[in-house]
C-alpha cells in the first residue's frame, strides 16, 4: 500500500510542485510535475491517485482565473447566532456559486467582528451578484451582507507543503504585480472546452494524455482541445494545474496540513492600494492577496491577504513582519486586523450561465 500522508518524503517532493507550481495549461501535467519534482512520472501518478483516494488530496483540477469569467466577491454575512450553522450548511450544500464557506472570529471585539460567516461567491455573466446575495440572505435569515469584489489580485497560490518552512519576512525581490480583474466573453465552442477542462479529475483519470477523454467530452479533436485551451491560457483565463490538499480537516491518519487560517486586513490611504498590495503580496507565506474595499463596517480596509499554518503565533509573527515592511516602505496603515478561520468548507464555484438558470428556477 502506498504512503498517502503529505509528510511522506516522496509525496512532499511531489506536492511541493503539484500544489501551485504548474502555471497555465500544460498538455502533459503529470509529466511536468515529474520533471520538476525529480520523481518518476509513474510514481507521481500513482502517488497523486492514492492521495486523492485517501482524501489527503481534496481535488485535482485545472483552475481558472474565474474572476475574469464571472462576477465574484468575498462576502461577509451578519447572521443571527442561532441560524449561523444552518446558514453555513445551506451555502455549502445548496448554492453551487458559493465557493469558500468559512466561519471567522477575531481575538477581540473589533470592526466587523459580528460578521462571522464569510463566503466567496461567483455569479455567471448576465446575472446580478447583489440579487444573488439578497436571495441567499432570504434563504438563510441573513440580516446584512457586505460585498467585497476584488479590484486587483496580487497573489493567488496554495503550496501549503512548500510554505511550512518559510521564515517570517521571507519575500520576493520585487513587489507583486497586480492582475486587474476584467470580464472576458467566450463563444459557445470555447465554453464547451472550458467546462470539460475544469472538471475535477477522478483517480482513474490520473494517467498520461489526460486531456484526450476531455476532448471527447467536449466533442472536439484533441488538437482542437489543445488549441482552444492554449488560446484561453494566452487570454489569462486559465490559472494553474493543481492538486489541492485537504488543509482544514485531519487526514485518515490524523495528520493536519494546517490548523490556522488567517485573513489579514489592512487599511491604507486611497490611491496607494496598488503599491501596498504589491508590498504585501511579495511575502512568500501568503496564499492570497487582493485589493478589496470592505467599507466603513470594517474601518475601510482595502488590502486583504490569507495565510495558513499550524502555529498561531508563527502566523502572527509573519503578519508582524509584513506590518514592519509596510512601515519601512513608507506606506501608512490606519487600521489592521486578523480574522481567524474556524469551520470551513471549500468547493469550486460554478460559473456556467446554463447551470445558473436551472438553479435559479428551482429557488422559487
Coordinates of N, CA and C in Angstrom, one line a residue, residues 75 77-79 86-88 90-92 94-101 117 119-123 128-145 147 347 356 359-360 363-364:
X75 N -17.8 37.8 0.5 CA -19.0 38.3 1.1 C -18.9 38.0 2.6
X77 N -21.1 38.0 6.0 CA -22.6 37.9 6.4 C -22.8 38.1 7.9
X78 N -23.8 38.9 8.2 CA -24.2 39.0 9.6 C -25.5 38.2 9.7
X79 N -25.4 37.1 10.4 CA -26.5 36.1 10.6 C -26.7 35.9 12.1
X86 N -26.9 26.6 10.3 CA -27.8 26.3 9.2 C -27.5 27.1 8.0
X87 N -27.1 28.4 8.2 CA -26.7 29.2 7.0 C -25.5 28.7 6.4
X88 N -24.5 28.3 7.2 CA -23.3 27.6 6.6 C -23.6 26.4 5.8
X90 N -26.4 25.6 4.3 CA -27.2 25.9 3.1 C -26.3 26.4 2.0
X91 N -25.4 27.3 2.4 CA -24.5 27.8 1.3 C -23.5 26.8 0.8
X92 N -23.1 25.9 1.7 CA -22.1 24.9 1.2 C -22.8 23.8 0.4
X94 N -26.2 23.8 -0.9 CA -27.3 24.1 -1.8 C -27.0 25.3 -2.7
X95 N -25.9 26.0 -2.6 CA -25.5 27.0 -3.5 C -24.3 26.7 -4.3
X96 N -24.3 26.3 -5.5 CA -23.1 25.9 -6.3 C -22.2 27.1 -6.6
X97 N -22.7 28.3 -6.3 CA -22.0 29.5 -6.7 C -21.2 30.1 -5.5
X98 N -21.4 29.5 -4.3 CA -20.6 29.8 -3.2 C -19.4 28.9 -3.1
X99 N -18.2 29.4 -3.1 CA -17.0 28.6 -3.1 C -16.5 28.3 -1.7
X100 N -15.7 29.1 -1.1 CA -15.2 29.0 0.2 C -16.4 29.4 1.2
X101 N -16.7 28.6 2.2 CA -17.6 29.0 3.2 C -16.9 28.8 4.5
X117 N -19.9 34.8 9.3 CA -19.9 33.9 8.1 C -19.3 34.6 6.9
X119 N -18.0 34.1 2.8 CA -18.1 33.2 1.7 C -17.5 33.9 0.5
X120 N -17.0 33.1 -0.5 CA -16.7 33.6 -1.8 C -17.9 33.3 -2.7
X121 N -18.3 34.2 -3.5 CA -19.5 34.0 -4.4 C -19.1 34.4 -5.8
X122 N -19.5 33.6 -6.8 CA -19.3 34.0 -8.2 C -20.7 33.8 -8.9
X123 N -21.1 34.8 -9.7 CA -22.3 34.7 -10.4 C -22.0 34.8 -11.9
X128 N -26.9 39.1 -11.6 CA -26.5 40.1 -10.6 C -26.0 39.4 -9.3
X129 N -24.8 39.9 -8.9 CA -24.2 39.4 -7.6 C -25.1 39.9 -6.5
X130 N -25.5 41.2 -6.5 CA -26.3 41.7 -5.5 C -27.6 41.0 -5.3
X131 N -28.3 40.7 -6.4 CA -29.6 39.9 -6.4 C -29.3 38.5 -5.8
X132 N -28.2 37.9 -6.2 CA -27.9 36.5 -5.8 C -27.8 36.5 -4.2
X133 N -27.0 37.5 -3.7 CA -26.8 37.5 -2.3 C -28.1 37.9 -1.5
X134 N -28.9 38.8 -2.1 CA -30.2 39.1 -1.5 C -31.1 37.8 -1.4
X135 N -31.0 37.0 -2.4 CA -31.8 35.7 -2.4 C -31.2 34.8 -1.3
X136 N -29.9 34.7 -1.2 CA -29.3 33.9 -0.2 C -29.6 34.4 1.2
X137 N -29.6 35.7 1.4 CA -29.9 36.3 2.7 C -31.3 35.9 3.1
X138 N -32.2 35.9 2.2 CA -33.6 35.5 2.4 C -33.7 34.0 2.8
X139 N -32.9 33.2 2.1 CA -32.9 31.7 2.4 C -32.4 31.4 3.8
X140 N -31.4 32.1 4.2 CA -30.7 31.7 5.5 C -31.0 32.6 6.7
X141 N -31.8 33.7 6.4 CA -32.1 34.6 7.5 C -31.0 35.6 7.8
X142 N -30.2 35.9 6.8 CA -29.1 36.9 7.0 C -29.7 38.3 7.2
X143 N -29.1 39.0 8.2 CA -29.5 40.4 8.5 C -28.9 41.4 7.6
X144 N -27.6 41.2 7.3 CA -26.8 42.1 6.4 C -25.7 41.3 5.7
X145 N -25.3 41.9 4.6 CA -24.1 41.3 4.0 C -23.3 42.4 3.4
X147 N -20.6 43.0 0.2 CA -20.0 42.5 -1.0 C -18.6 43.2 -1.1
X347 N -15.3 24.5 -2.1 CA -15.6 23.8 -3.4 C -15.4 24.8 -4.5
X356 N -26.6 28.2 -13.9 CA -27.2 29.2 -13.0 C -28.7 29.4 -13.3
X359 N -30.6 26.5 -11.7 CA -30.6 26.6 -10.3 C -31.6 27.7 -9.8
X360 N -31.6 28.8 -10.5 CA -32.5 29.9 -10.2 C -34.0 29.5 -10.3
X363 N -35.3 27.8 -7.2 CA -35.4 28.6 -5.9 C -36.7 29.2 -5.6
X364 N -37.6 29.2 -6.6 CA -38.9 29.9 -6.5 C -40.1 29.0 -6.6

